[in-house]
Amino acid sequence: MSEDPDIAFTTRVTARRLRWHEDPDTSVSFHGSPGHRSESRSERDNLPERVRAGQTYRDVTVDYHLWCALPDQSDLENGDQDGPHPDR
């Protein structure tokens, strides 16, 4: 995120052994006030981007990061529902 976030969340999950019985169907979406800007990413060790059902993964680590910047109060007072714009 190009600016300091108002909210930052990081977590780490580890597993000695991990297996899915079905291919997972996952997604990330953000909901909230107009003008908020969010990013997330994950870093994985010993786990591919797409996991496969029936495959056993060992010594897995996943670090997940979430950042969110909320709109400035002045943007909301001026009626700018999209929040600050870098070209202003």
mmCIF file with all atom_site columns, C-alpha atoms in Angstrom, residues 1-8 37-39 66-72 84:
data_model
loop_
_atom_site.group_PDB
_atom_site.id
_atom_site.type_symbol
_atom_site.label_atom_id
_atom_site.label_alt_id
_atom_site.label_comp_id
_atom_site.label_asym_id
_atom_site.label_entity_id
_atom_site.label_seq_id
_atom_site.pdbx_PDB_ins_code
_atom_site.Cartn_x
_atom_site.Cartn_y
_atom_site.Cartn_z
_atom_site.occupancy
_atom_site.B_iso_or_equiv
_atom_site.pdbx_formal_charge
_atom_site.auth_seq_id
_atom_site.auth_comp_id
_atom_site.auth_asym_id
_atom_site.auth_atom_id
_atom_site.pdbx_PDB_model_num
ATOM 1  C CA . MET A 1 1  ? 0.000   0.000  0.000  1.00 0.00 ? 1  MET A CA 1
ATOM 2  C CA . SER A 1 2  ? 1.488   3.358  -1.022 1.00 0.00 ? 2  SER A CA 1
ATOM 3  C CA . GLU A 1 3  ? 0.326   5.164  2.147  1.00 0.00 ? 3  GLU A CA 1
ATOM 4  C CA . ASP A 1 4  ? 0.241   4.294  5.824  1.00 0.00 ? 4  ASP A CA 1
ATOM 5  C CA . PRO A 1 5  ? -2.793  2.083  6.415  1.00 0.00 ? 5  PRO A CA 1
ATOM 6  C CA . ASP A 1 6  ? -5.374  2.825  9.080  1.00 0.00 ? 6  ASP A CA 1
ATOM 7  C CA . ILE A 1 7  ? -5.770  -0.905 9.694  1.00 0.00 ? 7  ILE A CA 1
ATOM 8  C CA . ALA A 1 8  ? -3.081  -3.557 9.304  1.00 0.00 ? 8  ALA A CA 1
ATOM 9  C CA . ARG A 1 37 ? -8.723  1.256  -0.157 1.00 0.00 ? 37 ARG A CA 1
ATOM 10 C CA . SER A 1 38 ? -7.598  -2.255 0.732  1.00 0.00 ? 38 SER A CA 1
ATOM 11 C CA . GLU A 1 39 ? -4.892  -4.693 -0.241 1.00 0.00 ? 39 GLU A CA 1
ATOM 12 C CA . LEU A 1 66 ? -4.234  -7.175 5.056  1.00 0.00 ? 66 LEU A CA 1
ATOM 13 C CA . TRP A 1 67 ? -4.052  -3.360 4.843  1.00 0.00 ? 67 TRP A CA 1
ATOM 14 C CA . CYS A 1 68 ? -6.879  -0.843 4.685  1.00 0.00 ? 68 CYS A CA 1
ATOM 15 C CA . ALA A 1 69 ? -6.814  2.959  4.377  1.00 0.00 ? 69 ALA A CA 1
ATOM 16 C CA . LEU A 1 70 ? -10.026 4.778  5.221  1.00 0.00 ? 70 LEU A CA 1
ATOM 17 C CA . PRO A 1 71 ? -11.130 8.028  3.527  1.00 0.00 ? 71 PRO A CA 1
ATOM 18 C CA . ASP A 1 72 ? -10.173 11.293 5.207  1.00 0.00 ? 72 ASP A CA 1
ATOM 19 C CA . PRO A 1 84 ? -8.713  11.023 -1.870 1.00 0.00 ? 84 PRO A CA 1
#
